Amino acid sequence: MRPHLLLDTALRYFLEVAQSGSLTLASERLHVAASALSRQIAGLEGQLGTPLFERHPRGMVLTAAGEILARHARRTGLDAERALGEIGALQGLHAGQVRLATSDAFANDLVPRLCVDFQRLHQGIQFSVQTLPTAMVPTAVRSGAVDLGLCFSSAPHKDVAVVYRQSAPVLALLPRRHPLADRPQLRLAHLAPHALGLPPPETTVRQMIDMACSRQGLRLRPVLVSNHVQTLMNFVVHGGGVALSSEIAARHLMASGALVAVPVGDEGMDLRDIEVQTLAGRALPHAAQSFLELLQQELSRPW
């Protein structure tokens, strides 16, 4: 049984229009005539005694009342998913879905490996994994499009709860035979003369690096800039030079001995956290809650 069948028709139609911002798009997605959608929304507005949308030539925008109802409708739909998951759990954790939004650093190794581990224990669980820019992960959580968000910290977001937090200091990642690989700690000034691979300026970790360099009057000249973590990791593995990243992105390569991680001691290099996010006030489906527990165990494992 599909969760949307437990959701009132008028609310389901209203929520689709709210999410798409257009009667036409909602009509196409639901395979329902636009006139039928309009009647259902008009009926809701009549019952509530207030407009739910502002009608514009280019689409429909939620009013303040519409925003409140949309939050209720999203939670109602998510509660329906949870109810179905709990019913399935009565027969054991053999059915259900875990929907995850994650940033690039976690998508290369950590998330797929944990999906495999979880499915070995609970056959029949399906995963949906979206790789998004960090700033978009909370948006996916807030909209109810995913159960869990996994990303590095940014500003607090309305209706998004951080259910797990862990420090993620910036590390220097080096080839095993690099001349700096045996040091207990490094500073950015130590790295400046060497070939560097860095993320682009719009990323959080690069902004942390650039601010630390600015304080010191230090200029780094990377030979490689990439927004793909795996590219930076392979740059190090193949002997290209040093990269600056988090431990979690390189954990599998560190464990295999493919590279070495050394803490960076400059002020401000420890301000970033890893966050696991959920929609505030939501009780997760059984499968998602179980996966969250596995994820927390793995993240907290010492390196």
PDB file of C-alpha atoms in Angstrom:
ATOM      1  CA  MET A   1       0.000   0.000   0.000  1.00  0.00           C
ATOM      2  CA  ARG A   2       1.281   3.450  -0.895  1.00  0.00           C
ATOM      3  CA  PRO A   3       1.468   6.093   1.884  1.00  0.00           C
ATOM      4  CA  HIS A   4      -0.383   8.740  -0.139  1.00  0.00           C
ATOM      5  CA  LEU A   5      -3.510   6.570  -0.063  1.00  0.00           C
ATOM      6  CA  LEU A   6      -3.754   7.319   3.661  1.00  0.00           C
ATOM      7  CA  LEU A   7      -3.671  11.064   2.995  1.00  0.00           C
ATOM      8  CA  ASP A   8      -6.905  12.997   2.423  1.00  0.00           C
ATOM      9  CA  THR A   9      -7.392  13.708  -1.285  1.00  0.00           C
ATOM     10  CA  ALA A  10      -7.818  17.457  -0.858  1.00  0.00           C
ATOM     11  CA  LEU A  11      -4.660  17.691   1.259  1.00  0.00           C
ATOM     12  CA  ARG A  12      -2.718  15.570  -1.223  1.00  0.00           C
ATOM     13  CA  TYR A  13      -3.768  17.770  -4.127  1.00  0.00           C
ATOM     14  CA  PHE A  14      -3.077  20.942  -2.144  1.00  0.00           C
ATOM     15  CA  LEU A  15       0.420  19.743  -1.195  1.00  0.00           C
ATOM     16  CA  GLU A  16       1.328  18.873  -4.786  1.00  0.00           C
ATOM     17  CA  VAL A  17       0.298  22.338  -5.961  1.00  0.00           C
ATOM     18  CA  ALA A  18       2.245  23.889  -3.085  1.00  0.00           C
ATOM     19  CA  GLN A  19       5.373  21.926  -3.981  1.00  0.00           C
ATOM     20  CA  SER A  20       5.173  22.513  -7.730  1.00  0.00           C
ATOM     21  CA  GLY A  21       3.903  26.104  -7.546  1.00  0.00           C
ATOM     22  CA  SER A  22       1.597  25.488 -10.479  1.00  0.00           C
ATOM     23  CA  LEU A  23      -1.781  23.898 -11.147  1.00  0.00           C
ATOM     24  CA  THR A  24      -0.538  22.741 -14.539  1.00  0.00           C
ATOM     25  CA  LEU A  25       2.552  20.995 -13.178  1.00  0.00           C
ATOM     26  CA  ALA A  26       0.584  19.441 -10.320  1.00  0.00           C
ATOM     27  CA  SER A  27      -2.008  18.220 -12.814  1.00  0.00           C
ATOM     28  CA  GLU A  28       0.690  16.522 -14.884  1.00  0.00           C
ATOM     29  CA  ARG A  29       2.325  14.878 -11.883  1.00  0.00           C
ATOM     30  CA  LEU A  30      -0.921  13.612 -10.379  1.00  0.00           C
ATOM     31  CA  HIS A  31      -2.604  12.781 -13.704  1.00  0.00           C
ATOM     32  CA  VAL A  32      -5.620  14.720 -12.493  1.00  0.00           C
ATOM     33  CA  ALA A  33      -7.403  17.534 -14.354  1.00  0.00           C
ATOM     34  CA  ALA A  34      -6.366  21.032 -13.280  1.00  0.00           C
ATOM     35  CA  SER A  35     -10.019  21.920 -12.771  1.00  0.00           C
ATOM     36  CA  ALA A  36     -10.363  19.090 -10.226  1.00  0.00           C
ATOM     37  CA  LEU A  37      -7.325  20.348  -8.339  1.00  0.00           C
ATOM     38  CA  SER A  38      -8.717  23.873  -8.352  1.00  0.00           C
ATOM     39  CA  ARG A  39     -12.061  22.672  -6.939  1.00  0.00           C
ATOM     40  CA  GLN A  40     -10.379  20.762  -4.115  1.00  0.00           C
ATOM     41  CA  ILE A  41      -8.256  23.770  -3.162  1.00  0.00           C
ATOM     42  CA  ALA A  42     -11.263  26.084  -3.347  1.00  0.00           C
ATOM     43  CA  GLY A  43     -13.108  23.665  -1.056  1.00  0.00           C
ATOM     44  CA  LEU A  44     -10.295  23.783   1.489  1.00  0.00           C
ATOM     45  CA  GLU A  45     -10.213  27.567   1.347  1.00  0.00           C
ATOM     46  CA  GLY A  46     -13.975  27.669   1.860  1.00  0.00           C
ATOM     47  CA  GLN A  47     -13.790  25.385   4.898  1.00  0.00           C
ATOM     48  CA  LEU A  48     -10.908  27.323   6.427  1.00  0.00           C
ATOM     49  CA  GLY A  49     -12.306  30.726   5.521  1.00  0.00           C
ATOM     50  CA  THR A  50      -9.003  32.047   4.182  1.00  0.00           C
ATOM     51  CA  PRO A  51      -6.986  31.947   0.930  1.00  0.00           C
ATOM     52  CA  LEU A  52      -4.242  29.352   0.804  1.00  0.00           C
ATOM     53  CA  PHE A  53      -2.536  30.663  -2.324  1.00  0.00           C
ATOM     54  CA  GLU A  54      -1.783  33.947  -3.977  1.00  0.00           C
ATOM     55  CA  ARG A  55      -2.650  33.468  -7.665  1.00  0.00           C
ATOM     56  CA  HIS A  56      -0.129  34.956 -10.064  1.00  0.00           C
ATOM     57  CA  PRO A  57       0.170  34.670 -13.877  1.00  0.00           C
ATOM     58  CA  ARG A  58       3.339  32.606 -13.453  1.00  0.00           C
ATOM     59  CA  GLY A  59       2.139  30.345 -10.670  1.00  0.00           C
ATOM     60  CA  MET A  60       0.722  29.988  -7.197  1.00  0.00           C
ATOM     61  CA  VAL A  61       2.458  31.111  -4.008  1.00  0.00           C
ATOM     62  CA  LEU A  62       1.439  29.981  -0.537  1.00  0.00           C
ATOM     63  CA  THR A  63      -0.069  32.528   1.833  1.00  0.00           C
ATOM     64  CA  ALA A  64       0.830  32.480   5.540  1.00  0.00           C
ATOM     65  CA  ALA A  65      -2.179  30.209   6.140  1.00  0.00           C
ATOM     66  CA  GLY A  66      -1.074  28.039   3.234  1.00  0.00           C
ATOM     67  CA  GLU A  67       2.402  27.645   4.741  1.00  0.00           C
ATOM     68  CA  ILE A  68       0.861  26.400   7.990  1.00  0.00           C
ATOM     69  CA  LEU A  69      -1.360  23.911   6.174  1.00  0.00           C
ATOM     70  CA  ALA A  70       1.539  22.746   3.990  1.00  0.00           C
ATOM     71  CA  ARG A  71       3.602  21.921   7.081  1.00  0.00           C
ATOM     72  CA  HIS A  72       0.655  19.972   8.472  1.00  0.00           C
ATOM     73  CA  ALA A  73       0.129  18.132   5.179  1.00  0.00           C
ATOM     74  CA  ARG A  74       3.797  17.176   4.886  1.00  0.00           C
ATOM     75  CA  ARG A  75       3.848  15.802   8.409  1.00  0.00           C
ATOM     76  CA  THR A  76       0.590  13.934   7.816  1.00  0.00           C
ATOM     77  CA  GLY A  77       2.088  12.271   4.765  1.00  0.00           C
ATOM     78  CA  LEU A  78       5.260  11.389   6.634  1.00  0.00           C
ATOM     79  CA  ASP A  79       3.214   9.981   9.523  1.00  0.00           C
ATOM     80  CA  ALA A  80       1.401   7.773   6.996  1.00  0.00           C
ATOM     81  CA  GLU A  81       4.751   6.444   5.764  1.00  0.00           C
ATOM     82  CA  ARG A  82       5.786   5.750   9.337  1.00  0.00           C
ATOM     83  CA  ALA A  83       2.522   3.933  10.078  1.00  0.00           C
ATOM     84  CA  LEU A  84       2.996   1.660   7.078  1.00  0.00           C
ATOM     85  CA  GLY A  85       6.598   1.042   8.110  1.00  0.00           C
ATOM     86  CA  GLU A  86       5.523   0.051  11.606  1.00  0.00           C
ATOM     87  CA  ILE A  87       2.883  -2.286  10.237  1.00  0.00           C
ATOM     88  CA  GLY A  88       5.551  -3.900   8.083  1.00  0.00           C
ATOM     89  CA  ALA A  89       7.885  -4.085  11.078  1.00  0.00           C
ATOM     90  CA  LEU A  90       5.408  -6.353  12.846  1.00  0.00           C
ATOM     91  CA  GLN A  91       6.686  -9.022  10.478  1.00  0.00           C
ATOM     92  CA  GLY A  92      10.311  -7.974  10.972  1.00  0.00           C
ATOM     93  CA  LEU A  93      12.364  -5.287   9.253  1.00  0.00           C
ATOM     94  CA  HIS A  94      11.955  -6.769   5.767  1.00  0.00           C
ATOM     95  CA  ALA A  95      10.199  -3.926   3.964  1.00  0.00           C
ATOM     96  CA  GLY A  96      10.392  -0.182   3.816  1.00  0.00           C
ATOM     97  CA  GLN A  97      12.489   2.605   2.390  1.00  0.00           C
ATOM     98  CA  VAL A  98      15.196   4.904   3.715  1.00  0.00           C
ATOM     99  CA  ARG A  99      15.496   8.226   1.875  1.00  0.00           C
ATOM    100  CA  LEU A 100      18.721  10.103   2.379  1.00  0.00           C
ATOM    101  CA  ALA A 101      20.127  13.419   1.133  1.00  0.00           C
ATOM    102  CA  THR A 102      23.876  13.774   1.513  1.00  0.00           C
ATOM    103  CA  SER A 103      26.698  16.008   0.411  1.00  0.00           C
ATOM    104  CA  ASP A 104      29.521  14.760  -1.795  1.00  0.00           C
ATOM    105  CA  ALA A 105      32.012  13.954   0.957  1.00  0.00           C
ATOM    106  CA  PHE A 106      29.783  11.193   2.360  1.00  0.00           C
ATOM    107  CA  ALA A 107      28.439   9.804  -0.912  1.00  0.00           C
ATOM    108  CA  ASN A 108      31.616   8.202  -2.269  1.00  0.00           C
ATOM    109  CA  ASP A 109      32.249   5.568   0.382  1.00  0.00           C
ATOM    110  CA  LEU A 110      30.449   5.979   3.709  1.00  0.00           C
ATOM    111  CA  VAL A 111      26.831   6.003   2.554  1.00  0.00           C
ATOM    112  CA  PRO A 112      26.974   3.183  -0.038  1.00  0.00           C
ATOM    113  CA  ARG A 113      28.984   1.003   2.345  1.00  0.00           C
ATOM    114  CA  LEU A 114      26.441   1.491   5.143  1.00  0.00           C
ATOM    115  CA  CYS A 115      23.565   0.824   2.736  1.00  0.00           C
ATOM    116  CA  VAL A 116      25.152  -2.530   1.887  1.00  0.00           C
ATOM    117  CA  ASP A 117      25.783  -3.356   5.556  1.00  0.00           C
ATOM    118  CA  PHE A 118      22.199  -2.481   6.459  1.00  0.00           C
ATOM    119  CA  GLN A 119      20.705  -4.513   3.612  1.00  0.00           C
ATOM    120  CA  ARG A 120      22.726  -7.545   4.638  1.00  0.00           C
ATOM    121  CA  LEU A 121      20.987  -7.390   8.005  1.00  0.00           C
ATOM    122  CA  HIS A 122      17.575  -6.356   6.672  1.00  0.00           C
ATOM    123  CA  GLN A 123      16.896  -7.706   3.210  1.00  0.00           C
ATOM    124  CA  GLY A 124      14.045  -5.960   1.458  1.00  0.00           C
ATOM    125  CA  ILE A 125      14.883  -2.419   2.631  1.00  0.00           C
ATOM    126  CA  GLN A 126      15.262  -0.006  -0.267  1.00  0.00           C
ATOM    127  CA  PHE A 127      17.421   3.117  -0.289  1.00  0.00           C
ATOM    128  CA  SER A 128      17.003   6.394  -2.140  1.00  0.00           C
ATOM    129  CA  VAL A 129      20.149   8.538  -1.958  1.00  0.00           C
ATOM    130  CA  GLN A 130      20.400  12.071  -3.351  1.00  0.00           C
ATOM    131  CA  THR A 131      23.778  13.797  -3.556  1.00  0.00           C
ATOM    132  CA  LEU A 132      23.206  17.531  -3.134  1.00  0.00           C
ATOM    133  CA  PRO A 133      25.228  20.667  -2.389  1.00  0.00           C
ATOM    134  CA  THR A 134      25.446  21.155   1.376  1.00  0.00           C
ATOM    135  CA  ALA A 135      23.097  24.156   1.325  1.00  0.00           C
ATOM    136  CA  MET A 136      20.355  22.086  -0.337  1.00  0.00           C
ATOM    137  CA  VAL A 137      20.378  19.143   2.085  1.00  0.00           C
ATOM    138  CA  PRO A 138      18.308  20.927   4.801  1.00  0.00           C
ATOM    139  CA  THR A 139      15.824  22.022   2.125  1.00  0.00           C
ATOM    140  CA  ALA A 140      15.246  18.385   1.143  1.00  0.00           C
ATOM    141  CA  VAL A 141      14.777  17.457   4.821  1.00  0.00           C
ATOM    142  CA  ARG A 142      12.366  20.327   5.487  1.00  0.00           C
ATOM    143  CA  SER A 143      10.217  19.495   2.447  1.00  0.00           C
ATOM    144  CA  GLY A 144       9.831  15.877   3.553  1.00  0.00           C
ATOM    145  CA  ALA A 145      11.503  14.636   0.362  1.00  0.00           C
ATOM    146  CA  VAL A 146      13.994  12.655   2.487  1.00  0.00           C
ATOM    147  CA  ASP A 147      14.033  11.080   5.937  1.00  0.00           C
ATOM    148  CA  LEU A 148      17.609  11.994   6.836  1.00  0.00           C
ATOM    149  CA  GLY A 149      20.092  14.649   5.802  1.00  0.00           C
ATOM    150  CA  LEU A 150      23.839  14.113   6.150  1.00  0.00           C
ATOM    151  CA  CYS A 151      26.126  17.076   5.546  1.00  0.00           C
ATOM    152  CA  PHE A 152      28.579  19.499   7.083  1.00  0.00           C
ATOM    153  CA  SER A 153      27.234  22.226   9.328  1.00  0.00           C
ATOM    154  CA  SER A 154      25.958  25.567   8.119  1.00  0.00           C
ATOM    155  CA  ALA A 155      23.496  28.070   9.582  1.00  0.00           C
ATOM    156  CA  PRO A 156      20.507  26.708  11.569  1.00  0.00           C
ATOM    157  CA  HIS A 157      17.427  26.003   9.442  1.00  0.00           C
ATOM    158  CA  LYS A 158      13.788  26.400  10.412  1.00  0.00           C
ATOM    159  CA  ASP A 159      11.948  23.118  11.017  1.00  0.00           C
ATOM    160  CA  VAL A 160      15.184  21.106  10.712  1.00  0.00           C
ATOM    161  CA  ALA A 161      16.454  19.266  13.792  1.00  0.00           C
ATOM    162  CA  VAL A 162      20.066  18.127  14.187  1.00  0.00           C
ATOM    163  CA  VAL A 163      19.804  14.682  15.779  1.00  0.00           C
ATOM    164  CA  TYR A 164      23.544  13.977  15.726  1.00  0.00           C
ATOM    165  CA  ARG A 165      26.547  16.289  15.614  1.00  0.00           C
ATOM    166  CA  GLN A 166      30.250  15.532  15.473  1.00  0.00           C
ATOM    167  CA  SER A 167      33.297  17.738  15.018  1.00  0.00           C
ATOM    168  CA  ALA A 168      34.926  17.483  11.573  1.00  0.00           C
ATOM    169  CA  PRO A 169      38.244  19.358  11.676  1.00  0.00           C
ATOM    170  CA  VAL A 170      40.162  19.973   8.480  1.00  0.00           C
ATOM    171  CA  LEU A 171      43.024  17.520   7.919  1.00  0.00           C
ATOM    172  CA  ALA A 172      45.977  17.455   5.565  1.00  0.00           C
ATOM    173  CA  LEU A 173      45.853  14.324   3.414  1.00  0.00           C
ATOM    174  CA  LEU A 174      49.235  13.225   2.088  1.00  0.00           C
ATOM    175  CA  PRO A 175      50.833  10.350   0.173  1.00  0.00           C
ATOM    176  CA  ARG A 176      52.529   7.959   2.601  1.00  0.00           C
ATOM    177  CA  ARG A 177      56.033   8.896   1.406  1.00  0.00           C
ATOM    178  CA  HIS A 178      55.456  12.646   1.389  1.00  0.00           C
ATOM    179  CA  PRO A 179      58.166  14.528   3.377  1.00  0.00           C
ATOM    180  CA  LEU A 180      55.507  15.946   5.736  1.00  0.00           C
ATOM    181  CA  ALA A 181      53.674  12.656   6.321  1.00  0.00           C
ATOM    182  CA  ASP A 182      55.432  11.760   9.580  1.00  0.00           C
ATOM    183  CA  ARG A 183      54.654  15.021  11.407  1.00  0.00           C
ATOM    184  CA  PRO A 184      52.159  14.916  14.310  1.00  0.00           C
ATOM    185  CA  GLN A 185      50.607  18.220  13.235  1.00  0.00           C
ATOM    186  CA  LEU A 186      50.901  20.646  10.343  1.00  0.00           C
ATOM    187  CA  ARG A 187      50.151  24.287   9.734  1.00  0.00           C
ATOM    188  CA  LEU A 188      48.988  25.854   6.499  1.00  0.00           C
ATOM    189  CA  ALA A 189      52.344  27.602   6.189  1.00  0.00           C
ATOM    190  CA  HIS A 190      54.032  24.182   6.061  1.00  0.00           C
ATOM    191  CA  LEU A 191      51.850  23.239   3.094  1.00  0.00           C
ATOM    192  CA  ALA A 192      52.284  26.415   1.066  1.00  0.00           C
ATOM    193  CA  PRO A 193      55.478  25.305  -0.775  1.00  0.00           C
ATOM    194  CA  HIS A 194      53.945  21.969  -1.797  1.00  0.00           C
ATOM    195  CA  ALA A 195      51.547  20.961  -4.579  1.00  0.00           C
ATOM    196  CA  LEU A 196      48.021  21.389  -3.194  1.00  0.00           C
ATOM    197  CA  GLY A 197      44.570  20.159  -4.151  1.00  0.00           C
ATOM    198  CA  LEU A 198      41.755  22.292  -2.709  1.00  0.00           C
ATOM    199  CA  PRO A 199      37.967  22.544  -2.961  1.00  0.00           C
ATOM    200  CA  PRO A 200      36.585  25.656  -4.721  1.00  0.00           C
ATOM    201  CA  PRO A 201      36.109  29.010  -2.925  1.00  0.00           C
ATOM    202  CA  GLU A 202      32.342  28.625  -2.458  1.00  0.00           C
ATOM    203  CA  THR A 203      32.719  25.542  -0.211  1.00  0.00           C
ATOM    204  CA  THR A 204      32.750  25.750   3.576  1.00  0.00           C
ATOM    205  CA  VAL A 205      36.128  24.082   4.007  1.00  0.00           C
ATOM    206  CA  ARG A 206      37.775  26.384   1.470  1.00  0.00           C
ATOM    207  CA  GLN A 207      36.286  29.426   3.191  1.00  0.00           C
ATOM    208  CA  MET A 208      37.742  28.215   6.504  1.00  0.00           C
ATOM    209  CA  ILE A 209      41.139  27.793   4.839  1.00  0.00           C
ATOM    210  CA  ASP A 210      40.982  31.180   3.133  1.00  0.00           C
ATOM    211  CA  MET A 211      40.052  32.981   6.372  1.00  0.00           C
ATOM    212  CA  ALA A 212      42.940  31.331   8.222  1.00  0.00           C
ATOM    213  CA  CYS A 213      45.313  32.302   5.404  1.00  0.00           C
ATOM    214  CA  SER A 214      44.015  35.878   5.429  1.00  0.00           C
ATOM    215  CA  ARG A 215      44.800  36.228   9.149  1.00  0.00           C
ATOM    216  CA  GLN A 216      48.372  35.129   8.481  1.00  0.00           C
ATOM    217  CA  GLY A 217      48.934  36.984   5.237  1.00  0.00           C
ATOM    218  CA  LEU A 218      49.483  33.586   3.631  1.00  0.00           C
ATOM    219  CA  ARG A 219      48.643  32.755   0.019  1.00  0.00           C
ATOM    220  CA  LEU A 220      48.076  29.186  -1.134  1.00  0.00           C
ATOM    221  CA  ARG A 221      48.407  28.401  -4.848  1.00  0.00           C
ATOM    222  CA  PRO A 222      46.653  25.082  -5.522  1.00  0.00           C
ATOM    223  CA  VAL A 223      47.622  23.092  -8.586  1.00  0.00           C
ATOM    224  CA  LEU A 224      44.192  21.407  -8.530  1.00  0.00           C
ATOM    225  CA  VAL A 225      40.788  22.798  -7.566  1.00  0.00           C
ATOM    226  CA  SER A 226      37.781  20.458  -7.592  1.00  0.00           C
ATOM    227  CA  ASN A 227      34.330  20.302  -5.998  1.00  0.00           C
ATOM    228  CA  HIS A 228      34.458  16.501  -6.175  1.00  0.00           C
ATOM    229  CA  VAL A 229      35.979  14.959  -3.072  1.00  0.00           C
ATOM    230  CA  GLN A 230      36.975  11.744  -4.812  1.00  0.00           C
ATOM    231  CA  THR A 231      39.014  13.729  -7.344  1.00  0.00           C
ATOM    232  CA  LEU A 232      40.978  15.354  -4.523  1.00  0.00           C
ATOM    233  CA  MET A 233      41.470  11.997  -2.798  1.00  0.00           C
ATOM    234  CA  ASN A 234      42.798  10.366  -5.964  1.00  0.00           C
ATOM    235  CA  PHE A 235      45.079  13.351  -6.553  1.00  0.00           C
ATOM    236  CA  VAL A 236      46.771  12.451  -3.258  1.00  0.00           C
ATOM    237  CA  VAL A 237      46.725   8.684  -3.815  1.00  0.00           C
ATOM    238  CA  HIS A 238      48.427   9.048  -7.190  1.00  0.00           C
ATOM    239  CA  GLY A 239      51.175  11.191  -5.681  1.00  0.00           C
ATOM    240  CA  GLY A 240      50.055  14.560  -7.004  1.00  0.00           C
ATOM    241  CA  GLY A 241      50.452  16.350  -3.695  1.00  0.00           C
ATOM    242  CA  VAL A 242      48.489  17.298  -0.571  1.00  0.00           C
ATOM    243  CA  ALA A 243      44.735  17.816  -0.191  1.00  0.00           C
ATOM    244  CA  LEU A 244      42.795  19.468   2.608  1.00  0.00           C
ATOM    245  CA  SER A 245      39.583  17.728   3.585  1.00  0.00           C
ATOM    246  CA  SER A 246      37.789  15.938   6.418  1.00  0.00           C
ATOM    247  CA  GLU A 247      38.632  12.582   7.930  1.00  0.00           C
ATOM    248  CA  ILE A 248      35.274  11.094   7.036  1.00  0.00           C
ATOM    249  CA  ALA A 249      35.849  11.641   3.312  1.00  0.00           C
ATOM    250  CA  ALA A 250      39.163   9.786   3.432  1.00  0.00           C
ATOM    251  CA  ARG A 251      38.471   7.163   6.098  1.00  0.00           C
ATOM    252  CA  HIS A 252      38.458   4.209   3.700  1.00  0.00           C
ATOM    253  CA  LEU A 253      41.713   5.335   2.051  1.00  0.00           C
ATOM    254  CA  MET A 254      43.367   5.878   5.421  1.00  0.00           C
ATOM    255  CA  ALA A 255      42.317   2.406   6.553  1.00  0.00           C
ATOM    256  CA  SER A 256      43.808   0.841   3.425  1.00  0.00           C
ATOM    257  CA  GLY A 257      47.077   2.736   3.849  1.00  0.00           C
ATOM    258  CA  ALA A 258      46.635   4.618   0.593  1.00  0.00           C
ATOM    259  CA  LEU A 259      47.225   7.976   2.267  1.00  0.00           C
ATOM    260  CA  VAL A 260      48.061   9.600   5.602  1.00  0.00           C
ATOM    261  CA  ALA A 261      45.974  12.187   7.490  1.00  0.00           C
ATOM    262  CA  VAL A 262      47.650  14.818   9.670  1.00  0.00           C
ATOM    263  CA  PRO A 263      45.751  17.392  11.796  1.00  0.00           C
ATOM    264  CA  VAL A 264      46.032  21.038  10.736  1.00  0.00           C
ATOM    265  CA  GLY A 265      46.698  23.199  13.783  1.00  0.00           C
ATOM    266  CA  ASP A 266      45.791  26.673  12.508  1.00  0.00           C
ATOM    267  CA  GLU A 267      43.065  28.521  14.411  1.00  0.00           C
ATOM    268  CA  GLY A 268      39.603  27.949  12.957  1.00  0.00           C
ATOM    269  CA  MET A 269      40.339  24.605  11.295  1.00  0.00           C
ATOM    270  CA  ASP A 270      38.143  22.785  13.834  1.00  0.00           C
ATOM    271  CA  LEU A 271      34.954  24.871  13.551  1.00  0.00           C
ATOM    272  CA  ARG A 272      33.063  22.618  11.155  1.00  0.00           C
ATOM    273  CA  ASP A 273      30.746  19.796  12.281  1.00  0.00           C
ATOM    274  CA  ILE A 274      29.085  16.818  10.673  1.00  0.00           C
ATOM    275  CA  GLU A 275      25.292  16.970  11.069  1.00  0.00           C
ATOM    276  CA  VAL A 276      22.594  14.348  10.706  1.00  0.00           C
ATOM    277  CA  GLN A 277      19.314  16.157  10.176  1.00  0.00           C
ATOM    278  CA  THR A 278      15.620  15.271  10.319  1.00  0.00           C
ATOM    279  CA  LEU A 279      12.392  17.213  10.061  1.00  0.00           C
ATOM    280  CA  ALA A 280      11.727  18.783  13.476  1.00  0.00           C
ATOM    281  CA  GLY A 281       9.002  17.054  15.437  1.00  0.00           C
ATOM    282  CA  ARG A 282       8.861  14.049  13.144  1.00  0.00           C
ATOM    283  CA  ALA A 283       8.987  10.448  14.327  1.00  0.00           C
ATOM    284  CA  LEU A 284      11.051   8.529  11.774  1.00  0.00           C
ATOM    285  CA  PRO A 285       9.820   5.322  10.125  1.00  0.00           C
ATOM    286  CA  HIS A 286      11.250   2.166  11.685  1.00  0.00           C
ATOM    287  CA  ALA A 287      13.723   1.495   8.854  1.00  0.00           C
ATOM    288  CA  ALA A 288      15.024   5.078   8.816  1.00  0.00           C
ATOM    289  CA  GLN A 289      15.415   5.106  12.613  1.00  0.00           C
ATOM    290  CA  SER A 290      17.384   1.847  12.503  1.00  0.00           C
ATOM    291  CA  PHE A 291      19.623   3.191   9.746  1.00  0.00           C
ATOM    292  CA  LEU A 292      20.163   6.402  11.731  1.00  0.00           C
ATOM    293  CA  GLU A 293      21.482   4.343  14.639  1.00  0.00           C
ATOM    294  CA  LEU A 294      23.907   2.505  12.337  1.00  0.00           C
ATOM    295  CA  LEU A 295      25.028   5.817  10.835  1.00  0.00           C
ATOM    296  CA  GLN A 296      25.696   7.326  14.272  1.00  0.00           C
ATOM    297  CA  GLN A 297      27.768   4.302  15.282  1.00  0.00           C
ATOM    298  CA  GLU A 298      29.909   4.558  12.163  1.00  0.00           C
ATOM    299  CA  LEU A 299      30.443   8.305  12.379  1.00  0.00           C
ATOM    300  CA  SER A 300      31.524   8.103  16.017  1.00  0.00           C
ATOM    301  CA  ARG A 301      34.034   5.324  15.362  1.00  0.00           C
ATOM    302  CA  PRO A 302      37.576   6.617  16.119  1.00  0.00           C
ATOM    303  CA  TRP A 303      39.969   6.850  13.174  1.00  0.00           C
TER     304      TRP A 303
END
